[in-house]
CSV table of C-alpha atoms in Angstrom, one decimal:
chain,number,residue,atom,x,y,z
P,1,MET,CA,11.4,30.3,50.0
P,2,GLN,CA,7.4,31.8,49.4
P,3,ASN,CA,4.9,30.5,51.9
P,4,PHE,CA,1.3,31.2,50.1
P,5,GLY,CA,-1.7,31.3,52.6
P,6,SER,CA,-0.2,29.6,56.0
P,7,ASN,CA,-2.6,29.1,58.2
P,8,ASN,CA,-0.2,28.5,61.0
P,9,GLU,CA,-0.9,30.0,64.5
P,10,LEU,CA,2.6,32.2,65.7
P,11,ASP,CA,3.5,33.0,68.9
P,12,GLU,CA,5.0,36.6,69.8
P,13,LYS,CA,8.5,35.7,68.1
P,14,GLY,CA,6.9,34.4,64.6
P,15,HIS,CA,8.0,30.6,65.4
P,16,VAL,CA,5.1,28.3,64.1
P,17,LEU,CA,3.3,26.5,67.5
P,18,ASN,CA,1.5,23.9,65.7
P,19,GLU,CA,3.7,21.2,64.0
P,20,GLN,CA,1.5,20.1,61.3
P,21,PRO,CA,2.8,16.9,59.3
P,22,LYS,CA,4.7,17.8,56.0
P,23,ILE,CA,5.8,15.9,53.1
P,24,LYS,CA,8.9,16.8,51.0
P,25,VAL,CA,7.9,16.5,47.4
P,26,LYS,CA,11.1,16.9,44.0
P,27,PHE,CA,9.3,17.3,41.2
P,28,GLU,CA,12.0,16.4,38.8
P,29,PRO,CA,11.6,16.5,34.3
P,30,LYS,CA,12.3,13.2,33.7
P,31,PRO,CA,15.6,12.1,31.9
P,32,LYS,CA,15.5,11.3,29.0
P,33,PRO,CA,16.9,7.5,27.7
P,34,SER,CA,20.2,8.2,26.1
P,35,LYS,CA,20.3,4.0,25.4
P,36,CYS,CA,18.8,3.9,21.8
P,37,PRO,CA,18.3,7.5,20.2
P,38,ILE,CA,17.7,5.6,17.3
P,39,CYS,CA,15.0,3.6,18.5
P,40,THR,CA,13.0,7.0,19.9
P,41,ILE,CA,10.4,8.4,17.6
P,42,GLU,CA,11.8,11.5,18.7
P,43,TYR,CA,14.7,10.8,16.2
P,44,TYR,CA,13.2,10.7,13.8
P,45,GLN,CA,11.3,13.6,13.5
P,46,GLN,CA,14.4,15.6,12.2
P,47,PHE,CA,13.5,13.4,8.7
P,48,PHE,CA,10.3,15.0,8.6
P,49,ASN,CA,11.2,18.4,8.8
P,50,ILE,CA,9.9,19.3,5.0
P,51,GLU,CA,7.5,20.9,2.8
P,52,GLN,CA,5.6,19.6,-0.2
P,53,ARG,CA,7.4,22.1,-2.0
P,54,ASP,CA,10.7,20.8,-1.2
P,55,VAL,CA,9.7,17.1,-2.3
P,56,TYR,CA,8.4,18.4,-5.7
P,57,MET,CA,12.2,20.3,-6.3
P,58,ARG,CA,13.7,17.0,-4.9
P,59,ILE,CA,11.8,14.8,-7.2
P,60,ARG,CA,12.2,17.3,-10.1
P,61,CYS,CA,16.1,16.7,-9.4
P,62,SER,CA,15.8,13.4,-9.9
P,63,ILE,CA,14.2,13.2,-12.8
P,64,LEU,CA,16.1,15.4,-14.6
P,65,SER,CA,18.4,12.7,-13.1
P,66,TRP,CA,21.8,14.3,-15.4
P,67,LYS,CA,22.0,17.6,-13.9
P,68,PRO,CA,23.6,17.0,-10.2
P,69,GLU,CA,21.7,19.2,-8.0
P,70,PHE,CA,20.4,16.9,-5.7
P,71,HIS,CA,22.7,18.1,-2.6
P,72,GLN,CA,21.9,21.5,-3.1
P,73,CYS,CA,18.0,20.4,-2.8
P,74,VAL,CA,18.8,18.8,0.1
P,75,GLY,CA,21.3,21.0,1.8
P,76,LYS,CA,21.4,19.7,5.6
P,77,ASN,CA,17.9,18.1,5.9
P,78,PRO,CA,17.5,14.7,4.0
P,79,ASP,CA,13.8,13.0,4.7
P,80,LEU,CA,12.5,10.0,4.8
P,81,TRP,CA,9.2,10.8,3.6
P,82,GLY,CA,10.5,10.6,-0.3
P,83,PRO,CA,12.0,7.2,0.1
P,84,LEU,CA,9.0,5.5,2.4
P,85,TRP,CA,6.4,6.3,0.3
P,86,ILE,CA,7.8,6.6,-3.2
P,87,SER,CA,8.9,3.1,-2.5
P,88,THR,CA,5.0,1.9,-1.1
P,89,THR,CA,4.0,4.1,-4.2
P,90,ILE,CA,5.9,1.7,-6.3
P,91,ILE,CA,4.8,-1.5,-4.6
P,92,PHE,CA,1.2,-0.8,-5.0
P,93,ILE,CA,1.8,0.3,-9.4
P,94,LEU,CA,4.0,-3.5,-9.2
P,95,PHE,CA,0.5,-5.2,-7.2
P,96,ALA,CA,-1.5,-3.7,-9.1
P,97,GLY,CA,0.0,-3.2,-12.5
P,98,GLY,CA,2.0,-6.2,-12.5
P,99,ASN,CA,-1.4,-8.5,-12.7
P,100,LEU,CA,-3.0,-6.0,-14.9
P,101,SER,CA,-0.7,-7.1,-17.4
P,102,ARG,CA,-0.9,-10.6,-17.0
P,103,PHE,CA,-4.8,-9.9,-17.2
P,104,LEU,CA,-4.8,-7.9,-20.4
P,105,LEU,CA,-2.9,-10.6,-22.5
P,106,GLU,CA,-5.2,-13.4,-20.6
P,107,GLU,CA,-7.6,-14.9,-23.2
P,108,ASP,CA,-9.5,-16.8,-20.8
P,109,LYS,CA,-11.0,-13.7,-18.5
P,110,LYS,CA,-13.2,-15.2,-16.8
P,111,HIS,CA,-10.9,-17.4,-14.7
P,112,PHE,CA,-7.8,-15.6,-14.3
P,113,LYS,CA,-6.1,-16.0,-11.5
P,114,TYR,CA,-4.7,-13.3,-9.6
P,115,GLU,CA,-1.6,-13.0,-7.9
P,116,TYR,CA,-1.2,-11.9,-4.3
P,117,ASN,CA,2.4,-13.0,-3.9
P,118,TYR,CA,3.1,-10.3,-6.0
P,119,MET,CA,2.4,-8.1,-3.0
P,120,TYR,CA,4.7,-9.9,-0.5
P,121,VAL,CA,7.6,-10.0,-3.0
P,122,ALA,CA,7.4,-6.5,-4.2
P,123,VAL,CA,7.5,-5.8,-0.3
P,124,LEU,CA,10.2,-7.3,0.2
P,125,ILE,CA,12.5,-6.2,-3.2
P,126,VAL,CA,11.2,-2.6,-2.5
P,127,TYR,CA,12.1,-2.3,0.3
P,128,ALA,CA,15.1,-4.0,0.3
P,129,MET,CA,16.4,-1.6,-2.3
P,130,ALA,CA,15.4,1.7,-1.1
P,131,PHE,CA,16.4,1.1,2.7
P,132,ILE,CA,18.6,-1.9,3.7
P,133,ILE,CA,21.1,-1.8,0.5
P,134,PRO,CA,21.5,2.0,0.4
P,135,ILE,CA,22.3,1.8,4.6
P,136,ILE,CA,24.6,-1.1,4.1
P,137,LEU,CA,26.5,1.5,0.9
P,138,GLY,CA,26.2,4.7,3.4
P,139,VAL,CA,27.9,2.7,6.7
P,140,ILE,CA,30.6,1.3,4.4
P,141,MET,CA,31.2,4.7,2.5
P,142,LYS,CA,31.2,6.7,6.3
P,143,TYR,CA,33.0,4.5,8.2
P,144,ILE,CA,35.3,2.9,5.9
P,145,LEU,CA,35.8,5.4,2.6
P,146,LYS,CA,35.1,8.5,4.8
P,147,SER,CA,32.4,9.9,3.5
P,148,GLU,CA,31.0,13.6,4.4
P,149,LEU,CA,28.2,12.0,3.5
P,150,GLY,CA,25.6,10.4,6.3
P,151,VAL,CA,23.8,7.1,6.4
P,152,PHE,CA,20.7,9.1,6.3
P,153,ASP,CA,21.5,11.2,3.2
P,154,ILE,CA,22.5,8.0,0.8
P,155,VAL,CA,18.9,6.3,1.8
P,156,CYS,CA,17.3,10.0,1.2
P,157,MET,CA,19.4,9.8,-2.2
P,158,TYR,CA,18.7,6.0,-3.0
P,159,GLY,CA,14.7,6.8,-2.0
P,160,TYR,CA,14.7,9.9,-4.4
P,161,SER,CA,16.3,7.7,-7.2
P,162,LEU,CA,13.0,5.2,-7.5
P,163,SER,CA,10.8,8.2,-8.2
P,164,ALA,CA,11.4,7.7,-12.1
P,165,TYR,CA,10.2,4.0,-11.9
P,166,ILE,CA,6.6,5.0,-10.6
P,167,PHE,CA,6.1,6.8,-14.9
P,168,VAL,CA,8.1,3.7,-16.1
P,169,LEU,CA,6.0,1.1,-14.4
P,170,ILE,CA,3.2,2.4,-15.0
P,171,LEU,CA,3.6,2.4,-18.8
P,172,CYS,CA,4.8,-1.1,-18.0
P,173,ILE,CA,1.8,-2.3,-18.2
P,174,ILE,CA,1.4,-2.2,-22.0
P,175,PRO,CA,1.8,-6.1,-22.4
P,176,TYR,CA,4.3,-5.5,-25.0
P,177,ASN,CA,7.9,-7.0,-24.6
P,178,GLU,CA,10.0,-4.5,-26.5
P,179,ALA,CA,7.9,-1.8,-25.3
P,180,GLN,CA,8.5,-3.0,-21.8
P,181,TRP,CA,12.2,-3.3,-21.6
P,182,PHE,CA,12.5,-0.2,-23.3
P,183,PHE,CA,10.5,1.5,-20.5
P,184,LEU,CA,12.7,-0.1,-18.4
P,185,MET,CA,16.1,0.8,-20.0
P,186,CYS,CA,14.8,4.3,-19.3
P,187,GLY,CA,14.4,3.8,-15.8
P,188,LEU,CA,17.5,2.1,-15.5
P,189,ALA,CA,19.7,4.8,-17.2
P,190,ASN,CA,17.6,7.3,-15.1
P,191,SER,CA,18.0,6.3,-12.1
P,192,THR,CA,22.0,4.8,-12.4
P,193,ILE,CA,22.7,8.3,-14.0
P,194,PHE,CA,21.2,10.3,-11.0
P,195,LEU,CA,22.8,8.3,-8.3
P,196,LEU,CA,26.9,8.3,-10.3
P,197,VAL,CA,26.4,11.7,-11.2
P,198,ASN,CA,25.6,12.7,-7.4
P,199,LEU,CA,28.1,10.3,-6.1
P,200,TRP,CA,31.0,12.1,-8.2
P,201,ASP,CA,32.4,14.4,-5.9
P,202,PHE,CA,32.9,11.4,-3.1
P,203,MET,CA,34.3,8.7,-6.1
P,204,LYS,CA,36.6,10.7,-8.0
P,205,LYS,CA,38.8,10.8,-4.6
P,206,ASN,CA,40.7,7.7,-4.9
P,207,LYS,CA,41.1,4.6,-6.9
P,208,GLN,CA,39.3,2.7,-4.2
P,209,THR,CA,36.0,5.2,-4.0
P,210,VAL,CA,35.1,4.7,-7.9
P,211,LEU,CA,34.3,1.1,-6.8
P,212,ILE,CA,31.2,2.0,-5.2
P,213,ALA,CA,29.8,2.6,-8.6
P,214,ILE,CA,29.9,-1.5,-9.3
P,215,PRO,CA,27.8,-2.2,-6.1
P,216,ILE,CA,25.3,0.9,-7.1
P,217,ILE,CA,25.0,-0.5,-10.8
P,218,SER,CA,24.5,-3.8,-10.4
P,219,PHE,CA,21.8,-3.5,-7.7
P,220,ASN,CA,20.1,-1.7,-10.5
P,221,VAL,CA,20.4,-3.9,-12.7
P,222,ALA,CA,19.2,-6.8,-10.8
P,223,LEU,CA,15.8,-4.4,-9.9
P,224,ILE,CA,15.1,-3.9,-13.2
P,225,LEU,CA,15.7,-7.3,-14.3
P,226,CYS,CA,13.2,-8.4,-10.8
P,227,PHE,CA,10.7,-6.7,-12.1
P,228,LYS,CA,10.8,-7.7,-15.5
P,229,PHE,CA,10.8,-11.3,-15.1
P,230,TYR,CA,9.3,-11.5,-12.0
P,231,PHE,CA,5.9,-8.7,-12.4
P,232,PHE,CA,6.0,-8.4,-15.9
P,233,ARG,CA,6.8,-11.8,-17.3
P,234,LEU,CA,4.7,-12.3,-20.2
P,235,ILE,CA,3.4,-15.9,-20.7
P,236,TYR,CA,1.8,-16.1,-24.1
P,237,ALA,CA,-1.0,-18.7,-24.7
P,238,VAL,CA,0.7,-22.0,-26.1
P,239,ASP,CA,-1.3,-22.9,-29.3
P,240,ASP,CA,-2.2,-26.7,-29.5
Q,1,MET,CA,-3.5,22.5,52.0
Q,2,GLU,CA,-0.6,24.6,51.9
Q,3,PHE,CA,2.8,24.4,49.6
Q,4,GLU,CA,5.7,25.9,49.8
Q,5,VAL,CA,7.9,25.7,46.0
Q,6,GLN,CA,11.5,26.7,45.8
Q,7,GLU,CA,12.7,26.4,42.6
Q,8,ASN,CA,16.1,25.1,41.6
Q,9,GLN,CA,18.1,26.2,38.7
Q,10,ALA,CA,20.8,23.8,39.0
Q,11,ASN,CA,19.6,21.1,38.2
Q,12,ASN,CA,15.9,22.7,36.9
Q,13,SER,CA,13.7,21.3,39.1
Q,14,ILE,CA,11.0,22.2,41.5
Q,15,GLN,CA,11.6,21.4,45.0
Q,16,GLY,CA,8.5,21.8,47.4
Q,17,ILE,CA,7.0,21.0,50.5
Q,18,ILE,CA,3.3,19.8,50.6
Q,19,ASN,CA,1.4,20.1,53.8
Q,20,LEU,CA,-1.3,17.5,53.7
Q,21,GLN,CA,-3.4,18.3,56.6
Q,22,PRO,CA,-6.2,20.0,56.1
Q,23,GLN,CA,-7.2,23.1,57.4
Q,24,VAL,CA,-11.0,22.3,58.9
Q,25,ASN,CA,-12.1,23.3,62.3
Q,26,GLN,CA,-14.7,21.0,64.1
Q,27,VAL,CA,-17.8,22.9,63.2
Q,28,GLN,CA,-17.0,22.4,59.4
Q,29,ALA,CA,-16.1,18.6,59.6
Q,30,GLN,CA,-19.8,17.8,61.3
Q,31,GLN,CA,-21.7,19.6,58.5
Q,32,GLN,CA,-19.2,18.4,55.6
Q,33,GLU,CA,-20.8,15.9,53.6
Q,34,ILE,CA,-19.3,13.4,51.3
Q,35,PRO,CA,-20.4,13.7,48.2
Q,36,ILE,CA,-21.6,11.1,46.1
Q,37,LYS,CA,-19.8,11.0,42.6
Q,38,GLN,CA,-22.2,10.7,39.4
Q,39,THR,CA,-19.8,8.3,37.8
Q,40,ASP,CA,-19.3,6.3,41.0
Q,41,LEU,CA,-22.8,5.2,40.8
Q,42,GLN,CA,-22.4,4.8,37.1
Q,43,VAL,CA,-19.6,2.4,36.7
Q,44,SER,CA,-21.4,0.1,40.2
Q,45,SER,CA,-24.9,0.0,37.5
Q,46,THR,CA,-22.3,-0.9,34.3
Q,47,LEU,CA,-21.6,-3.9,36.2
Q,48,GLU,CA,-25.4,-4.8,36.9
Q,49,GLU,CA,-26.8,-4.2,33.7
Q,50,SER,CA,-27.5,-7.0,31.1
Q,51,VAL,CA,-25.3,-8.4,28.4
Q,52,ALA,CA,-27.7,-6.8,25.7
Q,53,VAL,CA,-28.2,-3.5,27.4
Q,54,THR,CA,-24.0,-3.0,27.3
Q,55,LEU,CA,-23.7,-4.3,23.6
Q,56,LEU,CA,-26.6,-2.0,22.6
Q,57,ARG,CA,-25.2,0.7,24.2
Q,58,ASP,CA,-21.7,0.2,22.6
Q,59,LEU,CA,-23.8,-0.7,19.0
Q,60,ARG,CA,-25.2,2.9,19.2
Q,61,GLN,CA,-22.2,4.8,20.1
Q,62,ILE,CA,-20.3,2.7,16.9
Q,63,GLY,CA,-23.5,4.4,14.8
Q,64,VAL,CA,-22.9,7.7,16.1
Q,65,LYS,CA,-19.3,8.0,15.5
Q,66,LEU,CA,-20.4,6.3,12.5
Q,67,ARG,CA,-22.8,9.2,11.3
Q,68,CYS,CA,-19.9,12.1,12.0
Q,69,VAL,CA,-17.4,10.5,9.9
Q,70,LEU,CA,-19.3,9.4,7.2
Q,71,VAL,CA,-21.6,12.9,6.7
Q,72,PRO,CA,-18.3,15.1,6.7
Q,73,THR,CA,-19.9,18.5,7.4
Q,74,MET,CA,-17.0,19.8,9.5
Q,75,SER,CA,-19.6,20.8,12.3
Q,76,THR,CA,-17.8,21.2,16.1
Q,77,ASP,CA,-20.2,18.8,17.6
Q,78,ASN,CA,-18.3,15.7,14.8
Q,79,ALA,CA,-15.4,16.9,16.1
Q,80,LYS,CA,-16.3,17.0,20.0
Q,81,GLU,CA,-18.0,13.1,19.4
Q,82,LEU,CA,-14.8,11.9,17.8
Q,83,ARG,CA,-12.2,12.9,20.4
Q,84,ASN,CA,-14.2,10.1,22.4
Q,85,TRP,CA,-12.1,7.3,20.4
Q,86,ASP,CA,-12.8,3.8,20.5
Q,87,LEU,CA,-10.9,1.1,18.8
Q,88,TRP,CA,-14.1,-1.3,19.1
Q,89,GLY,CA,-16.2,0.0,15.6
Q,90,PRO,CA,-12.6,-0.1,13.2
Q,91,LEU,CA,-12.1,-3.6,14.5
Q,92,VAL,CA,-15.8,-4.3,13.5
Q,93,PHE,CA,-15.1,-2.9,10.0
Q,94,CYS,CA,-11.9,-4.4,9.6
Q,95,LEU,CA,-13.1,-8.3,10.2
Q,96,MET,CA,-16.6,-7.2,8.1
Q,97,LEU,CA,-14.2,-6.3,5.1
Q,98,ALA,CA,-11.6,-9.1,5.9
Q,99,LEU,CA,-14.0,-12.0,5.8
Q,100,THR,CA,-16.1,-10.4,3.0
Q,101,LEU,CA,-13.2,-10.7,0.7
Q,102,SER,CA,-11.5,-13.9,2.0
Q,103,LEU,CA,-15.2,-15.3,1.1
Q,104,SER,CA,-15.1,-14.1,-1.8
Q,105,GLY,CA,-12.6,-15.4,-3.5
Q,106,ASN,CA,-11.0,-18.4,-4.6
Q,107,ASN,CA,-11.0,-20.8,-1.4
Q,108,ASP,CA,-7.8,-21.7,-1.7
Q,109,ASP,CA,-6.3,-17.6,-1.2
Q,110,GLY,CA,-9.3,-17.1,1.5
Q,111,PRO,CA,-6.7,-17.2,4.7
Q,112,GLY,CA,-4.0,-15.3,3.0
Q,113,ILE,CA,-6.4,-12.7,2.0
Q,114,PHE,CA,-7.8,-12.6,5.6
Q,115,ALA,CA,-4.4,-12.2,6.9
Q,116,THR,CA,-3.6,-9.7,4.5
Q,117,ILE,CA,-6.4,-6.9,4.9
Q,118,PHE,CA,-6.1,-7.5,8.3
Q,119,VAL,CA,-2.9,-6.6,8.4
Q,120,LEU,CA,-2.9,-3.9,5.6
Q,121,ILE,CA,-5.1,-2.0,8.1
Q,122,TRP,CA,-4.3,-2.2,10.9
Q,123,VAL,CA,-0.4,-1.3,10.3
Q,124,GLY,CA,-1.4,0.6,7.2
Q,125,SER,CA,-3.5,2.9,9.8
Q,126,PHE,CA,-0.7,3.0,12.6
Q,127,VAL,CA,1.8,4.1,9.9
Q,128,VAL,CA,0.0,6.6,8.4
Q,129,THR,CA,-1.1,8.3,11.5
Q,130,LEU,CA,2.8,8.7,12.6
Q,131,ASN,CA,3.6,9.6,9.2
Q,132,ALA,CA,0.9,12.8,10.2
Q,133,GLN,CA,2.9,13.1,13.9
Q,134,LEU,CA,5.9,13.1,12.3
Q,135,LEU,CA,5.1,15.8,10.2
Q,136,GLY,CA,4.1,17.7,13.0
Q,137,GLY,CA,0.5,17.4,12.8
Q,138,LYS,CA,-1.2,18.0,16.3
Q,139,VAL,CA,-3.0,14.6,15.6
Q,140,SER,CA,-3.5,12.1,19.0
Q,141,PHE,CA,-2.5,8.5,17.4
Q,142,PHE,CA,-5.6,6.9,18.9
Q,143,GLN,CA,-7.9,9.0,17.4
Q,144,SER,CA,-6.6,9.0,14.1
Q,145,VAL,CA,-6.5,5.5,14.1
Q,146,CYS,CA,-10.0,5.6,15.1
Q,147,VAL,CA,-11.3,8.1,12.5
Q,148,LEU,CA,-9.1,5.8,9.7
Q,149,GLY,CA,-11.0,2.8,10.9
Q,150,TYR,CA,-14.3,3.9,10.6
Q,151,CYS,CA,-13.3,5.4,6.8
Q,152,VAL,CA,-13.0,1.9,5.7
Q,153,PHE,CA,-16.7,1.4,6.3
Q,154,PRO,CA,-18.0,2.3,2.8
Q,155,ILE,CA,-15.2,0.1,1.4
Q,156,ASN,CA,-17.0,-2.4,3.0
Q,157,LEU,CA,-20.3,-1.2,1.7
Q,158,GLY,CA,-18.4,-1.4,-2.0
Q,159,ALA,CA,-17.0,-5.1,-1.0
Q,160,LEU,CA,-20.4,-6.3,-0.1
Q,161,PHE,CA,-22.0,-4.8,-3.1
Q,162,THR,CA,-19.7,-6.5,-5.4
Q,163,LEU,CA,-20.6,-9.9,-3.8
Q,164,PHE,CA,-24.1,-9.5,-6.2
Q,165,PHE,CA,-22.8,-7.9,-9.2
Q,166,SER,CA,-21.1,-9.9,-12.1
Q,167,PHE,CA,-21.3,-7.0,-14.4
Q,168,PHE,CA,-17.4,-5.7,-14.1
Q,169,TYR,CA,-17.7,-2.2,-14.9
Q,170,LEU,CA,-20.7,-1.9,-12.6
Q,171,LYS,CA,-18.5,-2.8,-10.0
Q,172,MET,CA,-15.6,-0.4,-11.2
Q,173,PHE,CA,-17.6,2.1,-10.6
Q,174,LEU,CA,-19.2,1.2,-7.3
Q,175,VAL,CA,-15.4,0.7,-5.7
Q,176,ILE,CA,-14.5,4.2,-7.3
Q,177,GLY,CA,-17.5,5.7,-6.2
Q,178,CYS,CA,-17.0,4.3,-2.0
Q,179,PHE,CA,-13.0,5.0,-2.4
Q,180,LEU,CA,-13.5,8.7,-2.8
Q,181,TRP,CA,-16.5,8.8,-0.4
Q,182,SER,CA,-13.9,7.3,2.2
Q,183,THR,CA,-11.3,9.1,1.3
Q,184,TYR,CA,-13.3,12.6,1.2
Q,185,SER,CA,-14.5,11.7,4.7
Q,186,ALA,CA,-11.1,11.2,6.0
Q,187,VAL,CA,-9.3,13.9,4.0
Q,188,GLY,CA,-11.7,15.9,5.7
Q,189,PHE,CA,-10.7,15.1,9.2
Q,190,MET,CA,-7.2,15.1,8.5
Q,191,LYS,CA,-6.3,18.4,6.7
Q,192,LEU,CA,-7.8,20.4,9.7
Q,193,LEU,CA,-4.8,18.9,12.1
Q,194,ILE,CA,-1.7,19.7,9.6
Q,195,PRO,CA,-0.3,23.1,8.6
Q,196,GLU,CA,-0.7,24.0,5.3
Q,197,GLN,CA,2.5,24.0,3.3
Q,198,LYS,CA,2.5,19.8,4.6
Q,199,ARG,CA,-1.0,18.9,4.3
Q,200,ILE,CA,-0.3,16.8,0.6
Q,201,LEU,CA,2.6,15.4,2.4
Q,202,ALA,CA,0.5,14.2,4.9
Q,203,LEU,CA,-2.6,13.3,3.0
Q,204,TYR,CA,-1.6,11.3,0.1
Q,205,PRO,CA,-0.8,8.3,2.3
Q,206,VAL,CA,-4.3,8.6,3.5
Q,207,ILE,CA,-5.4,8.5,-0.5
Q,208,LEU,CA,-2.4,5.9,-0.8
Q,209,PHE,CA,-4.1,3.3,1.9
Q,210,TYR,CA,-7.5,3.3,0.8
Q,211,LEU,CA,-6.7,3.0,-2.8
Q,212,PHE,CA,-5.1,0.0,-2.0
Q,213,LEU,CA,-8.3,-1.3,-0.2
Q,214,SER,CA,-10.1,-0.8,-2.6
Q,215,TRP,CA,-8.2,-2.6,-5.0
Q,216,PHE,CA,-8.3,-5.4,-2.9
Q,217,ALA,CA,-12.3,-4.7,-3.1
Q,218,LEU,CA,-12.6,-4.8,-6.8
Q,219,ILE,CA,-10.1,-7.3,-7.7
Q,220,VAL,CA,-11.1,-10.1,-5.4
């Protein structure tokens, strides 16, 4: 017990003479709530433990999709920065580029009606593709098909697989049907090959795990069909 | 006042005894004056002043902060001023921008645009700040939202000017200028608080945020 500067009067034996009122105070560190770790911000800090060099390497792995190097790039450090901001960039390109493409085709440019719904639909589709679908697939893979990959590894992979679409969708602003289909097919091939090549180790385990390729391919095909038939649909003016 | 403390390593806590009886003797008690705190006087006086004076004072504070944010000189005074964050300025500029854009566009889209801009600014500032914090930046949450809100002001100016000009290339030039001004101010503030290797990761969302808003200002 350390006694800092006591002014109590003591008798000859050293006992305290004047009893002064004392309050016992206990300082304890706040116990961490363990009910919902996923709900706290501190949980997500581990997914932003990344530098700009790492993000560049991961995007590069994604663009060069035929090389199964993504797991090496990521290691034990999946991040959420990539999925979040790549998908937000794609939303902006869909919103701006989709309307720009229609504008370039429009004959009556003065009375062009801007479609604000593009933003809401883009938010729905892109965030579903970047987060909801990989979370569902990840949970199925981890808990039913017993994969070593965690749910956030799959989310990270899906997020970076969308990075090819950034370039593809900018090119799709060119208002020619054949050009748009060509670029979208390139994007589809790149994205799907990236996902399949990096999940190949998991898929070749048994007949059940190969079936995971079916939802992966179908969701990617559905995505480019949405891009083509909603955002970049070309409506030509009908001559009377 | 005295206290005795003992560290309890078993459950990682500190136990102590605080003696709250002041150690004064009779003579000191008589001579002691209770000093009236300056802030007590100020609090009571602000309650009695007129509404106009209060509003003018708040507007003046908004003006001072606006000057700090928009003339990015990196001086220490700027940094100190910005630490006294407030959300009035961002709210005023957000409402101004949302109103300007919703009134200048088609009447049908007006309410939709107002809601979109309002939500975009607040949710966008929140997400960009959260991103910077998660990347390990030493950013105070409301301070960052405050600065991002103040930096919306050039885009506000751009939106107002585009109301008066119809020549598209002039509008585009103005909006691009305002976008660069906003981004430069916001980036100037944020980049000091993020470590070097993560700077682009924290600043890219800021650029995207102002790009979104400028695009709205251009197309409406």
